[in-house]
Coordinates of C-alpha atoms in Angstrom, one line a residue:
Chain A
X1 CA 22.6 -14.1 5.9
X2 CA 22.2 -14.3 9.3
X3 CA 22.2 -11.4 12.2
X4 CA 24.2 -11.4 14.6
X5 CA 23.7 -9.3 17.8
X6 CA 26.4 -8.0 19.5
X7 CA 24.8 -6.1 22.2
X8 CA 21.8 -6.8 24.7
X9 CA 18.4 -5.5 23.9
X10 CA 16.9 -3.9 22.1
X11 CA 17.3 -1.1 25.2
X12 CA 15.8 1.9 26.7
X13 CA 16.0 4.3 23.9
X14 CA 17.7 2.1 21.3
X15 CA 16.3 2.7 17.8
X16 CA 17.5 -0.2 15.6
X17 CA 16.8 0.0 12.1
X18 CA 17.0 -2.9 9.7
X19 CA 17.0 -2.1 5.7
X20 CA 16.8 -4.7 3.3
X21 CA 16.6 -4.5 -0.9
X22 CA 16.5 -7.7 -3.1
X23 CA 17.3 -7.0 -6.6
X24 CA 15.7 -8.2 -9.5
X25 CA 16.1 -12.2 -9.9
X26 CA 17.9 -12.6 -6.7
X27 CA 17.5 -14.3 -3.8
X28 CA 17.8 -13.9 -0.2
X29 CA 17.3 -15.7 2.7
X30 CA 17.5 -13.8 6.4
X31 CA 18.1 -15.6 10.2
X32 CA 19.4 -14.6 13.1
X33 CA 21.6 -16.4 15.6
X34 CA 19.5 -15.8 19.0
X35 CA 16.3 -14.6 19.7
X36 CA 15.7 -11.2 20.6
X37 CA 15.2 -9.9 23.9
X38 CA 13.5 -6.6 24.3
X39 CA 14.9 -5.5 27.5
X40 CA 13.1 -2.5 30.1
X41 CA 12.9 0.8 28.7
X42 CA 11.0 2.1 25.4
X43 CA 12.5 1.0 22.7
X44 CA 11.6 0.7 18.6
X45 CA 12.5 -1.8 16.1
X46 CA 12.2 -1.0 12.1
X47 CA 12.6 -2.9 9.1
X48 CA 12.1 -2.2 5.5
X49 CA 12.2 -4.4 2.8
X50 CA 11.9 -4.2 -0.8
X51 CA 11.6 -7.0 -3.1
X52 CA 12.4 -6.4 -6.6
X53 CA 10.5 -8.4 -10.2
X54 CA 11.5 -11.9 -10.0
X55 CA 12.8 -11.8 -6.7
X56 CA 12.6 -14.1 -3.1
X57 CA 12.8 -12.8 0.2
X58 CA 13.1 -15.5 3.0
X59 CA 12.9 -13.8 6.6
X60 CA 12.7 -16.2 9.8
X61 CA 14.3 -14.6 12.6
X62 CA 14.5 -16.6 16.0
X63 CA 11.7 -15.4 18.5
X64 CA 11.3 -11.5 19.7
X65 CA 10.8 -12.0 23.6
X66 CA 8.8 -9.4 25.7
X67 CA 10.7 -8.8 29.0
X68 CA 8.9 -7.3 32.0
X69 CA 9.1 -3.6 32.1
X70 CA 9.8 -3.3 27.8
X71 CA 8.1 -0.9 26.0
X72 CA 8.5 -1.9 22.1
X73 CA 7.0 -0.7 18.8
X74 CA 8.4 -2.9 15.6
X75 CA 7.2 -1.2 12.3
X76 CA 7.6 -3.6 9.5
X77 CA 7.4 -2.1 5.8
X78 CA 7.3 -5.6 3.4
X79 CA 7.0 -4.1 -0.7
X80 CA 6.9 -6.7 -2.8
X81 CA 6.8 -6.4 -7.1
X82 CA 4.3 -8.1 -8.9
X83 CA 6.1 -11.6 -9.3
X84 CA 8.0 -11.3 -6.5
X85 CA 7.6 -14.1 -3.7
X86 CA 8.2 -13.9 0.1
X87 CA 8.1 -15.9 3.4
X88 CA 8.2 -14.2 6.6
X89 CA 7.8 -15.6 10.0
X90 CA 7.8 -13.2 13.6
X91 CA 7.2 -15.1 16.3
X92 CA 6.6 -12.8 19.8
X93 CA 7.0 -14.3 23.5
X94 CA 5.1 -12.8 26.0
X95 CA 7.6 -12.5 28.6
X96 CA 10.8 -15.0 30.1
X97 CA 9.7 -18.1 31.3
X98 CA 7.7 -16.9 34.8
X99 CA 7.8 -13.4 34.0
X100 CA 4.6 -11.0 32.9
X101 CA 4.9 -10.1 29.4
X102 CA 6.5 -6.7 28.6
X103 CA 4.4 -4.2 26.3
X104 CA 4.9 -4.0 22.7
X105 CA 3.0 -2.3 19.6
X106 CA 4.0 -4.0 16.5
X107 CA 2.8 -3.2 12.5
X108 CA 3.2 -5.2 9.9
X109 CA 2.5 -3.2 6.2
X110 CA 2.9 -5.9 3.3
X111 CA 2.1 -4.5 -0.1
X112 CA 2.3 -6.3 -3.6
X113 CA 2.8 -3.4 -6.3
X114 CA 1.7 -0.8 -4.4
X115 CA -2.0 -2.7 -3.6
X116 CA -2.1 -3.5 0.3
X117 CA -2.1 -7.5 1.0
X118 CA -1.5 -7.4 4.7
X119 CA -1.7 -4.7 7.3
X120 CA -2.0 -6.2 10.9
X121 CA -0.9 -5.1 14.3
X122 CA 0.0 -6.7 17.6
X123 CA -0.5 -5.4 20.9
X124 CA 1.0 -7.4 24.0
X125 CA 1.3 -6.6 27.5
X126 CA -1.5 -4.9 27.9
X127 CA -3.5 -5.6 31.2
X128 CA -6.6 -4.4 29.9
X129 CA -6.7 -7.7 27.3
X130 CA -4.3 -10.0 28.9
X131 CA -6.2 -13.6 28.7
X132 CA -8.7 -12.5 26.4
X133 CA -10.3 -15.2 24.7
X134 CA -10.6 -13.0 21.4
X135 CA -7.3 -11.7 21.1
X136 CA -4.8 -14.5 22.6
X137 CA -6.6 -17.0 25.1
X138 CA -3.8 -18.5 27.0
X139 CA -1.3 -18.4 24.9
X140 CA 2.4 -17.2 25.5
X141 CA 3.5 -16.8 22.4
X142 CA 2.4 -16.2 19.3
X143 CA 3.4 -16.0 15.6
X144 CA 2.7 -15.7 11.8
X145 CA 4.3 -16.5 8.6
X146 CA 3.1 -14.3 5.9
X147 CA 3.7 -16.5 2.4
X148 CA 3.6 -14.4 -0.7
X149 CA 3.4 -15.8 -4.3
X150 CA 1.2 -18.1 -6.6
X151 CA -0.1 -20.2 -3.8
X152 CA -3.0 -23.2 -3.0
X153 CA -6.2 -21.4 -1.8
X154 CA -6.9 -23.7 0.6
X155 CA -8.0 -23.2 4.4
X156 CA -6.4 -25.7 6.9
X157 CA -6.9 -25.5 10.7
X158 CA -5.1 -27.8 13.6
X159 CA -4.9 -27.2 17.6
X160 CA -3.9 -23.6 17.6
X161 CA -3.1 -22.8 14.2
X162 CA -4.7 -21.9 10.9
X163 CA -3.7 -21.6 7.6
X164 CA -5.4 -18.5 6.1
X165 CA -5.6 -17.8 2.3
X166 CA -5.7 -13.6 2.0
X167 CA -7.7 -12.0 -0.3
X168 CA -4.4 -11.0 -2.4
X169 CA -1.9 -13.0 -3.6
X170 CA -0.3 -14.5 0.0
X171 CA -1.4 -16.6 2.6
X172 CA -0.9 -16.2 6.5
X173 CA -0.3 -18.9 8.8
X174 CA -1.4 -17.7 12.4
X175 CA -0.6 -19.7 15.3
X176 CA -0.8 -19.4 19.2
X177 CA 1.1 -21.8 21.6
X178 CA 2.0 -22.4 25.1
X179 CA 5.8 -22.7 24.4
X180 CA 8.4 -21.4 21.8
X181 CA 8.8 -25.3 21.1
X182 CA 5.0 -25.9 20.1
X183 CA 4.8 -22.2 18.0
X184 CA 7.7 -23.2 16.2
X185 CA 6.2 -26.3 15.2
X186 CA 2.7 -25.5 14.6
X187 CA 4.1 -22.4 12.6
X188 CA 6.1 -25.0 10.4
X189 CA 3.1 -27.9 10.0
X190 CA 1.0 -24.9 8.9
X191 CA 3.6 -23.2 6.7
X192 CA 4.2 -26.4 4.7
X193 CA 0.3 -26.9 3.9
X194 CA 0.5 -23.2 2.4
X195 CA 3.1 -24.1 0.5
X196 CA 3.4 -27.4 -0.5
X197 CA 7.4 -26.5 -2.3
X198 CA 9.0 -26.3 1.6
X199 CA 11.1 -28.9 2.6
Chain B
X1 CA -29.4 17.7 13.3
X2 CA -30.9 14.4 12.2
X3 CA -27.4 12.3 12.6
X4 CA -28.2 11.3 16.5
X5 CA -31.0 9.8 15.6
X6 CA -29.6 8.2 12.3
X7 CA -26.8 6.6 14.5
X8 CA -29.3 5.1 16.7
X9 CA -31.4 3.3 13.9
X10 CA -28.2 2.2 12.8
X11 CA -26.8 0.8 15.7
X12 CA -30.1 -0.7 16.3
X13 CA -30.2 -4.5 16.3
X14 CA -33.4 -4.3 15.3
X15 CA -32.2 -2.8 12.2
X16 CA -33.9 -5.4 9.5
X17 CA -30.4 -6.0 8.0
X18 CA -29.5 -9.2 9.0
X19 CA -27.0 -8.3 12.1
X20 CA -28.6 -10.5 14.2
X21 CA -27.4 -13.5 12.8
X22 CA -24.0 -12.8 13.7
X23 CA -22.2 -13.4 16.9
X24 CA -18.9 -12.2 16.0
X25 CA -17.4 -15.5 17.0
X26 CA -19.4 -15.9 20.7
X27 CA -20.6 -18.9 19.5
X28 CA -18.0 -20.9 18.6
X29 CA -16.0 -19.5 21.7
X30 CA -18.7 -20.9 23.9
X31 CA -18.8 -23.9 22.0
X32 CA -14.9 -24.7 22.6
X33 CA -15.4 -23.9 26.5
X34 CA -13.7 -20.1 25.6
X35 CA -16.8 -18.4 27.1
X36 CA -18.7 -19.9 30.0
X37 CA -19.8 -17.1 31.8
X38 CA -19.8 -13.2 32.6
X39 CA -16.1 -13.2 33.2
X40 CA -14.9 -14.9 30.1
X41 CA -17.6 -12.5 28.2
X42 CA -16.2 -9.6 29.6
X43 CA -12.6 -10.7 28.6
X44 CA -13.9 -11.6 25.3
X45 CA -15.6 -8.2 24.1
X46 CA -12.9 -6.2 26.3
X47 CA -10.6 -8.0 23.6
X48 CA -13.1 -7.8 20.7
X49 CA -13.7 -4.2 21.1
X50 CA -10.0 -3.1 21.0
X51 CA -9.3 -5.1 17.8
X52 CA -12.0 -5.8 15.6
X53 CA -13.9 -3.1 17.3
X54 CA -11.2 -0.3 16.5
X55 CA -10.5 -1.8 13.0
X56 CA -14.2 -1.2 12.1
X57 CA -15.1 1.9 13.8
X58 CA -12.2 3.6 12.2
X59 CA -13.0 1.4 8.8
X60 CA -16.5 3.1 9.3
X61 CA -15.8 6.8 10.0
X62 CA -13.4 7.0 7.0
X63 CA -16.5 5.5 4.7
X64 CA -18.4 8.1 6.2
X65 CA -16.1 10.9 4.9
X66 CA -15.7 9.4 1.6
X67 CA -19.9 9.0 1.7
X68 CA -20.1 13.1 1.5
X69 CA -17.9 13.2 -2.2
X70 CA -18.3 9.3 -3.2
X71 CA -16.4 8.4 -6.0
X72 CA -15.9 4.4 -7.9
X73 CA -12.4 4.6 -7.1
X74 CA -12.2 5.8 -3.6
X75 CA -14.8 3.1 -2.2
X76 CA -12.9 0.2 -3.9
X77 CA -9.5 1.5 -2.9
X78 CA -11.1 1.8 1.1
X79 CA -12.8 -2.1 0.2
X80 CA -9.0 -3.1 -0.6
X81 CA -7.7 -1.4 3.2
X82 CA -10.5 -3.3 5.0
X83 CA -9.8 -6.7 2.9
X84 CA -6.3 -6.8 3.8
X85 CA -6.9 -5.9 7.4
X86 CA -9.0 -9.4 7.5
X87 CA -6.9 -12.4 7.5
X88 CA -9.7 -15.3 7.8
X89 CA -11.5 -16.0 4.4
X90 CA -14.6 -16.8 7.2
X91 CA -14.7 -13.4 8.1
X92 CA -14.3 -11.7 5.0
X93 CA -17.1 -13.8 3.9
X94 CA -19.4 -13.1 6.6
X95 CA -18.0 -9.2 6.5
X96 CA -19.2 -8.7 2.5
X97 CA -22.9 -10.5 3.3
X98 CA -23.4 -8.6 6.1
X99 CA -22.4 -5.6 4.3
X100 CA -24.6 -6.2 0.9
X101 CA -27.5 -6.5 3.2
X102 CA -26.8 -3.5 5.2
X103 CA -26.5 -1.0 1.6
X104 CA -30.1 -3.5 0.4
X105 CA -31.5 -2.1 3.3
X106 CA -30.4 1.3 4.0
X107 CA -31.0 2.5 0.0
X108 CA -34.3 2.0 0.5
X109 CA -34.1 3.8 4.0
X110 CA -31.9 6.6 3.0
X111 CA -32.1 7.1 -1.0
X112 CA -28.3 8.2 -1.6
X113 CA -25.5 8.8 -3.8
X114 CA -23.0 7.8 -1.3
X115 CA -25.3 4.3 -1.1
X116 CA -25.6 4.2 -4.5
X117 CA -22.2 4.8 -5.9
X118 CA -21.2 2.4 -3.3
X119 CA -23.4 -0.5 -4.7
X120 CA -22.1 0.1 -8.1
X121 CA -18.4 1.0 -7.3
X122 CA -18.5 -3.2 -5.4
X123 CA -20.9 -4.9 -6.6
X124 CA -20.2 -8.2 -4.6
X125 CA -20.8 -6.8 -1.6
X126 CA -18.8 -4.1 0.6
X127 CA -17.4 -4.8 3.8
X128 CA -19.4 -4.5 6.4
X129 CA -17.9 -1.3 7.7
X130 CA -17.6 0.2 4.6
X131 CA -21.3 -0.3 4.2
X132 CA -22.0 1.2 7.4
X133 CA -19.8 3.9 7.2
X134 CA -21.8 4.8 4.0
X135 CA -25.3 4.5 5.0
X136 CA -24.3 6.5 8.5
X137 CA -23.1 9.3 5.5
X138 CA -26.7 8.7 3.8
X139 CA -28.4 9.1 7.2
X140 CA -26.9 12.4 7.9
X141 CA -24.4 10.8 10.0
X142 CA -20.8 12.7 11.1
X143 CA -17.7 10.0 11.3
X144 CA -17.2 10.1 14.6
X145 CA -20.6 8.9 15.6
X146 CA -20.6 6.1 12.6
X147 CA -17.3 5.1 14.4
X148 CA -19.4 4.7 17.4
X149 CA -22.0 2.8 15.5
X150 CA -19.6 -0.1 14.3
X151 CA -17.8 -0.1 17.9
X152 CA -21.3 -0.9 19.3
X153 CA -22.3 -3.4 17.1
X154 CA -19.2 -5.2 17.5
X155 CA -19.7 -6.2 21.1
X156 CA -23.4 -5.9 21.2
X157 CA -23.9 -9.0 19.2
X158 CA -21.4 -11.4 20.3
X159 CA -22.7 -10.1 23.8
X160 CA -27.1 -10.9 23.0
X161 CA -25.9 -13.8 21.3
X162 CA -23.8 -15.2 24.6
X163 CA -27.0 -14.5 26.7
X164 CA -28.9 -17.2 24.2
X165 CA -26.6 -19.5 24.2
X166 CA -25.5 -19.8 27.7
X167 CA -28.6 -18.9 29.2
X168 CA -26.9 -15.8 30.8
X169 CA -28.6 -13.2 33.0
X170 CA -29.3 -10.5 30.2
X171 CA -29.1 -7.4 32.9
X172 CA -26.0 -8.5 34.0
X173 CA -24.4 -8.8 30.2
X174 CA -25.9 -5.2 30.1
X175 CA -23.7 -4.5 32.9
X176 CA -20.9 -5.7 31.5
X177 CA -22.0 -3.6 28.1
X178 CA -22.3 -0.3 30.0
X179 CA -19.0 -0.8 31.9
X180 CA -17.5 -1.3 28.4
X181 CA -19.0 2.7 27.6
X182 CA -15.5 4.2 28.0
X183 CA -13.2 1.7 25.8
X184 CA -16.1 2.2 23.3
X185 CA -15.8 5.7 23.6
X186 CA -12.2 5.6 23.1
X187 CA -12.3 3.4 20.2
X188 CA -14.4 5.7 18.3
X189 CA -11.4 8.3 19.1
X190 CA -9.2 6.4 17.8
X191 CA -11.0 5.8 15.2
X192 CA -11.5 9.5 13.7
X193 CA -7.5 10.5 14.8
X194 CA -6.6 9.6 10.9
X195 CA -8.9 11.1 8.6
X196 CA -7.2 11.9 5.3
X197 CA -7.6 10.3 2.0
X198 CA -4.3 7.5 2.8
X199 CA -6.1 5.1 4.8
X200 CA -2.8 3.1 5.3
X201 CA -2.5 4.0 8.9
X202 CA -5.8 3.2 9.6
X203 CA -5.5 0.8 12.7
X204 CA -4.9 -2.6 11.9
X205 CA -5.4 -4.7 15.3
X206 CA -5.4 -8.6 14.9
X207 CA -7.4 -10.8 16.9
X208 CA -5.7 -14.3 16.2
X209 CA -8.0 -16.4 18.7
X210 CA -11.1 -14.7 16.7
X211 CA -9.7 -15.8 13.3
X212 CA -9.3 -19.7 14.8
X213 CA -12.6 -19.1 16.2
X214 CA -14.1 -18.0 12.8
X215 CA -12.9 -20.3 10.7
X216 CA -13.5 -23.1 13.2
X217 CA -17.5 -22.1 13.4
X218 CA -17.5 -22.8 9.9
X219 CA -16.7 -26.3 10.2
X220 CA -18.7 -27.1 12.9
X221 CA -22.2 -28.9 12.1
X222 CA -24.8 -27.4 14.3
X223 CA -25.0 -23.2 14.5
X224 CA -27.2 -21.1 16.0
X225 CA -25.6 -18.4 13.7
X226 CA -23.8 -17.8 10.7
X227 CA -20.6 -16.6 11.9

């Protein structure tokens, strides 16, 4: 399936909610066509997903890019069943090419039969910890896959990106980057060492 | 009451439970060229504080509260929030040694249930804030100042440990410590705004250079300190 935008934004005031349920044994895979650019104004993005026994979720957007002047908060709700296996990839650009990076809150809840496996959130734009070397050096975009299912413990690191076994049953592949370019690719080298079934 | 000066033997690095060995990735970030000198420092624990720093205070002040009616099953299900809120095995690591030396040390400080029940309830080791959340409840210790506790200690070691290793003027770090007093003050606020028994808002803020950095230190041959 892929999603297809067919207005600008997300805008001042917009509230676009996303809902997604994968039934038992099935598969689904979600894209989109074009990034999305989070334009001025506050704004809030949500998406839910459930992901029955014995199902795959795949969801690998293009980029979410921080305009100057946006004011975003993405809440993410991932549920997964027991046996249930997911792959989900948000990469976040920290402003146009030139441009400051607009602000944006984002929380991602992943939970594997009701037991939390991932809670994280993101804060960009904000002055206070722009550049800091603890939270995302240089970088002007960044991303992570979240890989859920019976996967390699292993620890892998490269230039930028990390392959990080959770304590539950997933694995999160973390990168920063200059570019969308080098994200996307560090993001991929990183996902395919988590799990060694991707093409 | 007795909690003020509980929080300040806690937040003590002179606290004989091991803290000191930890730099909270300082290290390795002045080993990659991250940190050179005050400025980078400042950036780094201005970045520490709101991420790790927020995730533990409020980490901590919920173990407090649970540290007044402990219970098996409320520590391990408040273990399980701070394990999924730590992404690099490196940390979790150096998180659950810090935080079996911390209850070691404290039982014998402060004889408690809440320390007690804790040990038994994980017996590998808590996470760090969940330890000191306890032992601030054994001390006699409110939430909000074992929030204040954790937010301390995470930017007062990676801040004595940058003075060591770059040779940095330790009254100016200080200054840079004291200029952090309000973000500190404000973590510890946001810390304590969710205090119920569903800890799944508890704030979550990632800090993906620090998990690089952590996992990095790991691999690399010569350290000063463990992580």
């Amino acid at each position: 399936m892929h999603l297809v935008a067919t207005a600008a934004g997300p805008l001042d005031g917009d509230h676009l909610g996303l809902s997604i349920d994968v039934a038992p044994g099935t598969s689904l895979s979600v894209f989109s066509v074009a990034s999305t650019l989070a334009l001025p104004g506050r704004s809030r993005l949500t998406v839910t997903a459930r992901v029955g026994p014995g199902a795959s979720l795949r969801y690998s957007p293009e980029p979410l890019v921080l305009a100057d002047g946006c004011d975003l908060r993405v809440d993410v709700l991932l549920s997964l069943a027991g046996d249930a296996t997911a792959f989900w990839r948000e990469e976040i650009v920290f402003g146009r090419y030139g441009e400051p990076s607009g602000r944006c809150r984002s929380r991602f809840d992943a939970t594997v039969d009701g037991v939390p496996l991932l809670r994280q959130e993101v804060t960009a734009g904000d002055p206070a910890l722009h550049g800091s070397p603890a939270v995302f050096a240089s970088a002007r975009c960044a991303g992570s896959t979240l890989l859920v299912g019976d996967l390699p413990r292993e620890v892998h690191l490269a230039e930028g990106c990390a392959v990080l076994p959770l304590a539950g049953p997933g694995t999160l592949v973390s990168a920063l980057a200059a570019d969308t370019v080098e994200l996307r690719r560090r993001l991929e080298w990183g996902e395919r060492l988590a799990d060694k079934s991707l093409p | 009451m007795h909690g003020d000066m509980a929080m300040l033997l806690l937040a003590d690095s002179r606290l004989p439970a091991g803290g000191h060995a930890h730099s909270g990735g300082a290290e390795e970030a002045v080993r990659v060229g991250a940190i050179t000198g005050p400025e980078d420092l400042a950036r780094f624990l201005r970045g520490r504080l709101a991420t790790a720093g927020v995730v533990t205070a409020a980490l901590a002040a919920a173990a407090c509260e649970v540290g007044a009616r402990p219970a098996p099953e409320r520590w391990q299900r408040l273990d399980a929030e701070a394990d999924c809120r730590i992404s690099a095995p490196a940390q979790r690591e150096a998180s659950r040694t810090q935080g079996r030396l911390l209850v070691r040390t404290t039982r014998r400080i402060w004889p408690s249930e809440a320390l007690d029940s804790l040990a038994l309830a994980v017996p590998d080791g808590a996470h760090h804030p969940v330890a000191l959340g306890a032992a601030a409840a054994a001390a006699g210790c409110e939430p909000r100042q074992a929030a204040l506790a954790a937010a301390y200690t995470s930017v007062t070691a990676p801040a004595t440990a940058a003075v060591r290793l770059l040779g940095l003027d330790p009254v100016l770090v200080h200054r840079l410590l004291a200029d952090l007093a309000p973000a500190l003050n404000d973590a510890a606020h946001e810390a304590c705004v969710i205090q119920a028994d569903d800890w799944s808002d508890l704030p979550a803020h990632a800090a993906p250079a620090l998990d690089l950095l952590a996992e990095q230190h790991l691999r690399t041959e010569v350290r000063l300190f463990v992580s």
